[in-house]
Each structure stands twice: as structure tokens, then as C-alpha cells.
Coordinates of C-alpha atoms in Angstrom, one line a residue:
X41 CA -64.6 153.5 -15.3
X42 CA -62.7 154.4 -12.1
X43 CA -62.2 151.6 -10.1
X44 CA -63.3 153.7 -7.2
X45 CA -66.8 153.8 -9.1
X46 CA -67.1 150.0 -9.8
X47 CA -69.9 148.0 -7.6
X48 CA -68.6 145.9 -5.0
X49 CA -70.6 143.3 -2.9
X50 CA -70.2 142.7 0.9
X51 CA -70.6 139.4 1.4
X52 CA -73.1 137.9 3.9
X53 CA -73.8 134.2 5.3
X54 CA -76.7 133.6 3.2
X55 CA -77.9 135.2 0.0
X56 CA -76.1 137.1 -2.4
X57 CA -74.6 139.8 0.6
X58 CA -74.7 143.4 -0.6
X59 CA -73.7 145.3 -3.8
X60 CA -72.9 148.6 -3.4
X61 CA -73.0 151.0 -6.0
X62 CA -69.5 152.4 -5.7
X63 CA -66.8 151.7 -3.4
X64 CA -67.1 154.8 -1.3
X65 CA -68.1 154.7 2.5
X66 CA -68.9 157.9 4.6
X67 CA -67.1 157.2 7.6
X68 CA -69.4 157.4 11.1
X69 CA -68.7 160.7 12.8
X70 CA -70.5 162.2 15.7
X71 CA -72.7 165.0 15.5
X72 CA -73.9 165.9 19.1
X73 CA -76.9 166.6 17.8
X74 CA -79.8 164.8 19.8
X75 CA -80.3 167.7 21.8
X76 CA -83.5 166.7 24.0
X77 CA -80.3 164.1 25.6
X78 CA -82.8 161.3 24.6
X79 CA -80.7 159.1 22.2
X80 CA -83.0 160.0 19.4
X81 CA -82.3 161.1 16.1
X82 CA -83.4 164.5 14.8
X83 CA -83.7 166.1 11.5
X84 CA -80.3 167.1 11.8
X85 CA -79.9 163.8 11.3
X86 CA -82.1 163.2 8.5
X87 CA -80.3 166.2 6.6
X88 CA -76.6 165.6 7.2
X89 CA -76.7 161.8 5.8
X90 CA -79.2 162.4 3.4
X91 CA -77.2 164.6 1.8
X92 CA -74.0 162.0 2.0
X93 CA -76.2 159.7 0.3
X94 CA -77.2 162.2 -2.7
X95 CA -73.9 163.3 -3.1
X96 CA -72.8 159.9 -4.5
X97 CA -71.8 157.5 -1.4
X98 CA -72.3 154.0 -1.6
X99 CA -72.7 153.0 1.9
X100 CA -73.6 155.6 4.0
X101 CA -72.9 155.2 8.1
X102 CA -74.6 156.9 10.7
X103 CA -72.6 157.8 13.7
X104 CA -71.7 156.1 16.6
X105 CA -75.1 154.7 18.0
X106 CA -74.8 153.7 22.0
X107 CA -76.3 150.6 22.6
X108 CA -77.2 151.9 26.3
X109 CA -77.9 155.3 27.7
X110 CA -74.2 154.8 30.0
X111 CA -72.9 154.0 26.8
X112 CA -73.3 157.6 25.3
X113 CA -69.8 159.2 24.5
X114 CA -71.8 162.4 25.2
X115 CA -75.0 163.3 26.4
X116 CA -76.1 164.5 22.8
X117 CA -75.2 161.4 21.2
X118 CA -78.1 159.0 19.2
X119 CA -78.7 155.0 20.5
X120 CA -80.5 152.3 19.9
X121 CA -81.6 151.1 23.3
X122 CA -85.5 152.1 22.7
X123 CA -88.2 151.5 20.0
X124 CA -88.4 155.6 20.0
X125 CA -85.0 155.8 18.6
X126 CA -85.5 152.9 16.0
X127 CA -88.7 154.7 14.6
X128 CA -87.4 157.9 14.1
X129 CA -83.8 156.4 12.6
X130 CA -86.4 154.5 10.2
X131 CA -87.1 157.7 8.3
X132 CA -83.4 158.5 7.9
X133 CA -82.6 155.3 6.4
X134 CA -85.5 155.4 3.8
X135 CA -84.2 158.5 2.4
X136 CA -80.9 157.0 2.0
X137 CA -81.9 154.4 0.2
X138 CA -84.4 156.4 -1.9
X139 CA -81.1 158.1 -3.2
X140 CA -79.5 154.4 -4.2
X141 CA -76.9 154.2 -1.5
X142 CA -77.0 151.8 1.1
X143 CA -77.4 152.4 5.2
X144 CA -75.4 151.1 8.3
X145 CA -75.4 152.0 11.4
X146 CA -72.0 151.9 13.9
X147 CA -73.6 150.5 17.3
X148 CA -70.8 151.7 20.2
X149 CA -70.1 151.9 23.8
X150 CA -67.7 154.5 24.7
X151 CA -67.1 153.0 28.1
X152 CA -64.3 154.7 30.3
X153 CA -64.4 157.4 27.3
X154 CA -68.1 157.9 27.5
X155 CA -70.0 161.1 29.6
X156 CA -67.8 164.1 27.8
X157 CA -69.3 167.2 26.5
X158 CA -69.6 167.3 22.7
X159 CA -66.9 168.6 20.6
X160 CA -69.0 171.2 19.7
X161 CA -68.2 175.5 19.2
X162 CA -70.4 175.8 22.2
X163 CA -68.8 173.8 24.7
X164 CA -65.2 174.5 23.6
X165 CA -65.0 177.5 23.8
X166 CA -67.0 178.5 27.1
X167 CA -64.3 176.1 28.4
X168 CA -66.4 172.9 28.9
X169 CA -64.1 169.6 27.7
X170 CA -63.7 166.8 29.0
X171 CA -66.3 164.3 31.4
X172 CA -69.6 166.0 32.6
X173 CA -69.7 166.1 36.3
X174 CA -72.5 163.4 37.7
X175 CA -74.4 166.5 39.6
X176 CA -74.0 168.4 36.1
X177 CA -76.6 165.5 34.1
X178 CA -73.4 163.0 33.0
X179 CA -72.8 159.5 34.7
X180 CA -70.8 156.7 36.5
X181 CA -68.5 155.4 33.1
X182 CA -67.4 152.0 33.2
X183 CA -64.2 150.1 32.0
X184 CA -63.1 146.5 31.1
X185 CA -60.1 146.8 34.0
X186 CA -59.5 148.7 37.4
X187 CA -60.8 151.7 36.1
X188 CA -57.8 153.8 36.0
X189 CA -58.6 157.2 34.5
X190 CA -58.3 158.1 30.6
X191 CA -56.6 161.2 30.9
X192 CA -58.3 164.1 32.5
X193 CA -61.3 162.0 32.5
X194 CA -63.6 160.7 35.6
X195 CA -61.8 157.2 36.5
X196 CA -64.5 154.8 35.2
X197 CA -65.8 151.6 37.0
X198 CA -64.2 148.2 36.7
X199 CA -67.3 146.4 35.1
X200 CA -68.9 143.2 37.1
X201 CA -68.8 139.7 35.1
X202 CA -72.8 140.0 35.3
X203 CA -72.6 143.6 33.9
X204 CA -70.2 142.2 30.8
X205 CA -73.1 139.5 30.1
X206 CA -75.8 142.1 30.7
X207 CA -73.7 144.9 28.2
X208 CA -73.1 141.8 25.6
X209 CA -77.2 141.7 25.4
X210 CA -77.7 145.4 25.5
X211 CA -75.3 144.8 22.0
X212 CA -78.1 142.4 20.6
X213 CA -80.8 144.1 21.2
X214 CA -79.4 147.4 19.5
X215 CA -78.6 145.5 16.3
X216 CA -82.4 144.0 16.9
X217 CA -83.7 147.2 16.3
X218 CA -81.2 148.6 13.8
X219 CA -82.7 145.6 11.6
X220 CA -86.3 146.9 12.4
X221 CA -85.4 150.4 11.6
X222 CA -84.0 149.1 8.0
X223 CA -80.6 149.4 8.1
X224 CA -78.3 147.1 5.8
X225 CA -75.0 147.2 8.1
X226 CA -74.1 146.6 11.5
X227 CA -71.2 148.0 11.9
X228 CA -69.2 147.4 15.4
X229 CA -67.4 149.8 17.0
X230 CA -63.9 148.0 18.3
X231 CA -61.5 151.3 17.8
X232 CA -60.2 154.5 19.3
X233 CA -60.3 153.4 23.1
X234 CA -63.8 152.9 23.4
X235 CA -65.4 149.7 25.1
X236 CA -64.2 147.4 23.1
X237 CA -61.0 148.7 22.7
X238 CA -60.4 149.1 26.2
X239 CA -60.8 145.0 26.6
X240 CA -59.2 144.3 23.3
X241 CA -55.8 146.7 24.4
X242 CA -52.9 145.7 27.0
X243 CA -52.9 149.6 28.1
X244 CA -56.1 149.5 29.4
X245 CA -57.2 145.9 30.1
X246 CA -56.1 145.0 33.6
X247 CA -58.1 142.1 34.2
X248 CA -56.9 139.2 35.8
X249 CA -60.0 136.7 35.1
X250 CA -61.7 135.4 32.2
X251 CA -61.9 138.7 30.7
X252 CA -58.2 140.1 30.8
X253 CA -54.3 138.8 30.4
X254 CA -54.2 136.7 27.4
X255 CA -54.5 137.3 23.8
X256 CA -57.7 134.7 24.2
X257 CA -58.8 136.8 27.2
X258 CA -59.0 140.1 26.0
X259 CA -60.6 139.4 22.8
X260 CA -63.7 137.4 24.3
X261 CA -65.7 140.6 24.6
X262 CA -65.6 141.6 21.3
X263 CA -66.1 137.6 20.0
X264 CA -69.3 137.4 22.3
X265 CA -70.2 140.7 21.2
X266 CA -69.8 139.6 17.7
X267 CA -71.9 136.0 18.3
X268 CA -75.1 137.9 20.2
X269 CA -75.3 140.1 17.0
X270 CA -75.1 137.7 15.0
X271 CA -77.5 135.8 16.1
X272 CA -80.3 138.1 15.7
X273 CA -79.0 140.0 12.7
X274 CA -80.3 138.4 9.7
X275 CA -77.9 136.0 7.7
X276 CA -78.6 138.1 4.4
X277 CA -77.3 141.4 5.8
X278 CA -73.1 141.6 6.3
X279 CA -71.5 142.4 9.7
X280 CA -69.0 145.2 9.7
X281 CA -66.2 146.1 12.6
X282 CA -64.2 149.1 13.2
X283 CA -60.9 148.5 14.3
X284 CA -57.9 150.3 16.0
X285 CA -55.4 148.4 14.0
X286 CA -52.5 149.4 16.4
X287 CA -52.3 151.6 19.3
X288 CA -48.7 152.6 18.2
X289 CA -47.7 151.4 21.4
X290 CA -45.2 148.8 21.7
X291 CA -46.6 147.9 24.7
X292 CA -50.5 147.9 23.3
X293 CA -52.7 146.3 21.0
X294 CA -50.8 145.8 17.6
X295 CA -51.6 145.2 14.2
X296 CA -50.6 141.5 13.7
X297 CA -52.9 140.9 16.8
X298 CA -55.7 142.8 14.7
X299 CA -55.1 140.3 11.8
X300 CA -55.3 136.6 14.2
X301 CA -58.3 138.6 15.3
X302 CA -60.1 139.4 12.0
X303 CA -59.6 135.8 10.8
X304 CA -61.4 134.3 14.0
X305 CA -64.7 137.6 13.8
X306 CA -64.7 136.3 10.0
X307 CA -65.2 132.7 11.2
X308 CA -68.2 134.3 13.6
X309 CA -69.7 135.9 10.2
X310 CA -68.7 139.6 10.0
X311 CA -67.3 140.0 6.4
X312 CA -66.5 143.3 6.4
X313 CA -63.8 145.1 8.2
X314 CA -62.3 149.0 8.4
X315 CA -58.8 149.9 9.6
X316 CA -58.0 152.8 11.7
X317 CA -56.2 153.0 14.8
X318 CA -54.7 154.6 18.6
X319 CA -56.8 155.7 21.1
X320 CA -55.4 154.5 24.3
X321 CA -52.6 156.8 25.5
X322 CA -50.0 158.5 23.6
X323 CA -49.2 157.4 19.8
X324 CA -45.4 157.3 18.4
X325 CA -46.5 158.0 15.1
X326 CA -47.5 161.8 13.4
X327 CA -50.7 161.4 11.3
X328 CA -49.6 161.9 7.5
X329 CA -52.3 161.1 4.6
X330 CA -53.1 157.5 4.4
X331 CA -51.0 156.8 7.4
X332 CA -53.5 153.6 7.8
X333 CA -53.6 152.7 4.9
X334 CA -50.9 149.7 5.7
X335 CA -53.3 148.4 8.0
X336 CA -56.1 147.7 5.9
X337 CA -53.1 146.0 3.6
X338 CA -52.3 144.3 6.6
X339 CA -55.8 142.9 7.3
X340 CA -56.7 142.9 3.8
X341 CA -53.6 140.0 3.4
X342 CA -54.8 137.9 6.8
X343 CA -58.3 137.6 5.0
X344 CA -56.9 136.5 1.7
X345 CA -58.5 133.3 0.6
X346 CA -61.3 133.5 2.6
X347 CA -64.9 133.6 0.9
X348 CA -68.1 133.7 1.6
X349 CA -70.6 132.5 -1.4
X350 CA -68.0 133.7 -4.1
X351 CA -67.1 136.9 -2.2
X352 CA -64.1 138.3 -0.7
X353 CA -63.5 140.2 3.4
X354 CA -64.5 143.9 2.4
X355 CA -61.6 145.6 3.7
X356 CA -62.3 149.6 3.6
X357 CA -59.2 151.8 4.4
X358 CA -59.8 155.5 6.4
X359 CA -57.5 158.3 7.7
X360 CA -56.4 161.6 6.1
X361 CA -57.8 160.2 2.7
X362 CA -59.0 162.8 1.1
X363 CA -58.0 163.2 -3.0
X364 CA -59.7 161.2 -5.5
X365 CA -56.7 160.1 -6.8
X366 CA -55.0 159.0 -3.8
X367 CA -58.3 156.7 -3.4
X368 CA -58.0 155.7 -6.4
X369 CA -54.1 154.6 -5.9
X370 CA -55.2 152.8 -2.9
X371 CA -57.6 150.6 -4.9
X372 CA -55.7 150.0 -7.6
X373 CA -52.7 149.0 -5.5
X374 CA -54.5 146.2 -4.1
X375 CA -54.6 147.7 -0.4
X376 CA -58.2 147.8 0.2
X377 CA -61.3 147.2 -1.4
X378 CA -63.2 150.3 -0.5
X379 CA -62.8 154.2 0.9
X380 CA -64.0 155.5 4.0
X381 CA -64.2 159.1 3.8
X382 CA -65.2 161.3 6.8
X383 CA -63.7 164.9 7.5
X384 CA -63.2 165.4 3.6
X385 CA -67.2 165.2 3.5
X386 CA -67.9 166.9 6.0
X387 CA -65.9 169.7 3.7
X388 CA -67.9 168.5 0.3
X389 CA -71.1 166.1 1.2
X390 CA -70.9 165.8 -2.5
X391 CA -67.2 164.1 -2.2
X392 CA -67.8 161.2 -4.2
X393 CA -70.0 163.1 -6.9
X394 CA -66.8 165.2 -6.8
X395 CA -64.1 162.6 -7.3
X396 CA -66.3 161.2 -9.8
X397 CA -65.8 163.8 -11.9
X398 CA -62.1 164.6 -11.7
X399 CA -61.6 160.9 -12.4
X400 CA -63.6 161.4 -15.8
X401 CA -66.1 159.1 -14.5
X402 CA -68.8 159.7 -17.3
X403 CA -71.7 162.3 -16.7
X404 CA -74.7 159.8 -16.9
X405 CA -72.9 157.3 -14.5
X406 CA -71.8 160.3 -11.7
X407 CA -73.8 158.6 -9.2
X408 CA -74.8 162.2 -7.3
X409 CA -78.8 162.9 -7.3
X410 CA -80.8 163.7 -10.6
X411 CA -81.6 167.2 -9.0
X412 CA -77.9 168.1 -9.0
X413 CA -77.6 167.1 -13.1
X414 CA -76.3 170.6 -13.8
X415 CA -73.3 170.1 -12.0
X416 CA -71.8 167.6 -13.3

């Protein structure tokens, strides 16, 4: 057996955590697809990771999911701020698990980066890119620091200390209802210059209380964030985080700050942890396949030791990942303990149905759906 087809188990507080069926994730990736601009989910939806989930993945993770309507990175993105969204997100995750994968969610606040059309055929090429003007149906963004502008974006609003405490709840009470809606991972969304980011990274964070300046400073968001999910998410289930390991910025956040960081969020109970990076200003590296693969080493070697119930940190590796064998190589190197995959299924929903079978993984245990038998 490939050792990218073994089960692995997430560990959790309490209980025996969760055993995946194969060690292949599907990466969160916006769709832009709630078009009534409500937050909720659609059947595009329904189809796009339902079909993830029959083509073989063993955890399957919806987009990022705003845990407030500011919190949108465009107005077409799904949340989790109302029991409307929850219900129809409900029906999504059933399927997923009727097809023996497992469901998380990625809860996010884009923050400064948030109010920007879609990335969507549509938009692009009639020119639109970039933040939606207030008087056009986007918003007043907000921002850990000063609010310096992103970019071409809108400058974004320093946020108030009562606004921090009031966006820390809003974090809650999305993972609240991602619980309700039956969803097995919380996953945090701590990379690529969004909210989090923007607190966790010298580049952005310009703070000069509580929340900004030191190492202890700019990582209190995400802890608190952390804590208030924790609290209400249920022991049993694990705690996932998205990070941007480095900002390749000598100046920014960097990866050995990543690692002092993962060891405290473990101590707070998330056990499972996945390694990309940039997203605040310009990046003095060029993207090669598994360029970010070291950082899920990286992280992967700061968690060593560390156990919950018998279980390891599951550290899942992502970025221009997209041959079975080079997942494969990944695994059996010891670098991580799992694959996220995102554009390469976008390409082939079937991906790990695929890999399965050019890495001789036998017919009967090819974990794509029944229907598909032929095949494979």
C-alpha cells in the first residue's frame, strides 16, 4: 500500500480524534459562487466538493468561510455568521461523508484583503479587479494596524480594541455553527495576508498596544482566536490552522516564528497544522513544485514529541504539489504527514482516485465511489 493511501488519525483532546481514510486533503479554494451575495452556500457547492469527496479525498475542506459579512474576501463568498448558512452547508457535508471522506470547513476573515471582486472570467476580463467601491455594494475593510493600503486596494480601518474582542466572538460563533452544520474540522485561516496574518506579520501589524510590536503581541489574536474556538468546538473533533509559514521577507513573519508559534496553538488544542506561505507584499522567492514543502518539515520538527492520546501534530504540506509520486516522496521522506491538494483538483476532482492508481494501489482499495468501478 502507498503510504499516501494509509489511514491517518488527527488527534483531538478527548476521544480517539479522527481517522481519515487516506492522507489526502483538498485544499480550501474559493469559488465566488454564492451569488444571491448572502453568505450561503449553493448547489454549486454541493457539486464541486461532493465530487472531491467521491473522487477519493480523505478530508475534504470547503472554502474560506467568513465568520462576518465584512469579513467576506468578495461579495460572492459563503460564511457562517447565520443559522441560514449553517442549514444549507448541512446538506453539503452529508454528502461528503456519505462518500467516506471526512468534512472541514476553513472559517476566515480577509480583513484589509476582504471587499474585492471574485477572481472570476467575468470580472476579469470586463476589467473589474481589485476592491469594490462602497457605492458599488462592497464595504469599509478593516486591518490589525494603521490601515495602510494592500496594494491597489481601499486602505482598510485600524480595528478598535472593542472590535478585536467583538471579531474574536464572531470567530466562536462561526465554529458554533460549523459543529451544528456537521462538520469534523475547524480549520483556521492564519495565511496569505488575511486577518490573521495581517496581526501575526511585521509588514502589516503597526500596532503599538497590546495587540502589535512584540512577538507576544502580534500573535495574541490568533491565540484568542484559537481559545474562543476551542471552547465551544467539541473536545472530540481536532482544530486545524492554515499558516503562512514565511512571508519571504526578511523583514516579515518567518518560519522559525511559525514553529514557537505552532508549539504554543498545540498547547491551546489545535492538533493539526498546514504550511503555506507570503501574502503581505513582495516575496523573494519564485514558486517551484513543493517550494513549501520545507515548511511543513520545519513545523513538522517543532511538533516532534508532542502527543495527544497516542497521536502525533498532523502536519499537511501544500503548493505546486501535484504528481502522485512527488506526494508520495514527501511522505515517505518524513516531511509531512499528509497532502493538501488544490489546483491539481480542480484539473482532476478524481486526483486521489488518480494517484491511486499510478501508485498500484489495488482496485478494490482505490477509495474513488462504487459508481466509478469501471475506471479503475
Amino acid at each position: 500500500m502507498a503510504h499516501l493511501f494509509t489511514p491517518v488519525t488527527v488527534p483531538a483532546p478527548s476521544g480517539p480524534g479522527l481517522t481519515l481514510r487516506n492522507r489526502t486533503v483538498l485544499a480550501p479554494m474559493c469559488q465566488y459562487s454564492a451569488e444571491a451575495e448572502d453568505g450561503v452556500p449553493t448547489d454549486w457547492h454541493l457539486v464541486h466538493l461532493g465530487a472531491q469527496a467521491a473522487g477519493g479525498f480523505g478530508l475534504v475542506i470547503a472554502e474560506a468561510t467568513a465568520v462576518s459579512p465584512e469579513g467576506r474576501i468578495s461579495n460572492r463568498d459563503v460564511g457562517l455568521w447565520n443559522d441560514a448558512q449553517r442549514d444549507q452547508w448541512r446538506r453539503v457535508v452529508d454528502f461528503i461523508h456519505s462518500q467516506g471522506a471526512a468534512a472541514g470547513v476553513q472559517l476566515a476573515h480577509a480583513g484589509a484583503k476582504a471587499s474585492t471582486y471574485g477572481w472570476l472570467p467575468q470580472f476579469l476580463n470586463n476589467g473589474l479587479s481589485g476592491s469594490i467601491p462602497t457605492d458599488g455594494g462592497g464595504w469599509q475593510t478593516v486591518t490589525s494596524g494603521s490601515g495602510a493600503p494592500f496594494g491597489d486596494l481601499a486602505p482598510a480601518r485600524g480595528l478598535s480594541e472593542d472590535e478585536i474582542l467583538a471579531s474574536i466572538q464572531a470567530w466562536a460563533d462561526a465554529a458554533r455553527r460549523a459543529d451544528e452544520a456537521g462538520f469534523d474540522v475547524v480549520q483556521i485561516h492564519a495565511a496569505h495576508g488575511y486577518l490573521i496574518h495581517q496581526f501575526l506579520s511585521p509588514l502589516a501589524n503597526d500596532r503599538t498596544d497590546h495587540w502589535g510590536g512584540s512577538f507576544e503581541n502580534r500573535t495574541r489574536y490568533v491565540l484568542e482566536v484559537a481559545k474562543a474556538i476551542r471552547a465551544v468546538w467539541p473536545d472530540h473533533k481536532p482544530l486545524a490552522i492554515r499558516f503562512s509559514g514565511t512571508d519571504w521577507n526578511e523583514d516579515g513573519w518567518t518560519l522559525e516564528q511559525t514553529q514557537q508559534l505552532a508549539r504554543q496553538l498545540w498547547d491551546e488544542g489545535v492538533t493539526a497544522f498546514d504550511l503555506s506561505s507570503g501574502g503581505i507584499g513582495a516575496i523573494a522567492i519564485t514558486p517551484a513544485p513543493g517550494y513549501q514543502v520545507t515548511l511543513a518539515a520545519g513545523v513538522r520538527k517543532a511538533l516532534a514529541g508532542l502527543t495527544l492520546n497516542g497521536h502525533p501534530a498532523y502536519v499537511t504540506a501544500v503548493g505546486l504539489i501535484t504528481e502522485a509520486a512527488q506526494a508520495e516522496s514527501i511522505l515517505v521522506t518524513g516531511q509531512a504527514d499528509g497532502i493538501s491538494i488544490g489546483r491539481a483538483a480542480l484539473v482532476d476532482p478524481h486526483w486521489p482516485a488518480s494517484a491511486a492508481r499510478q501508485l498500484r494501489v489495488a482496485s478494490d482499495e482505490n477509495p474513488r465511489a462504487a459508481q466509478f468501478w469501471r475506471a479503475f
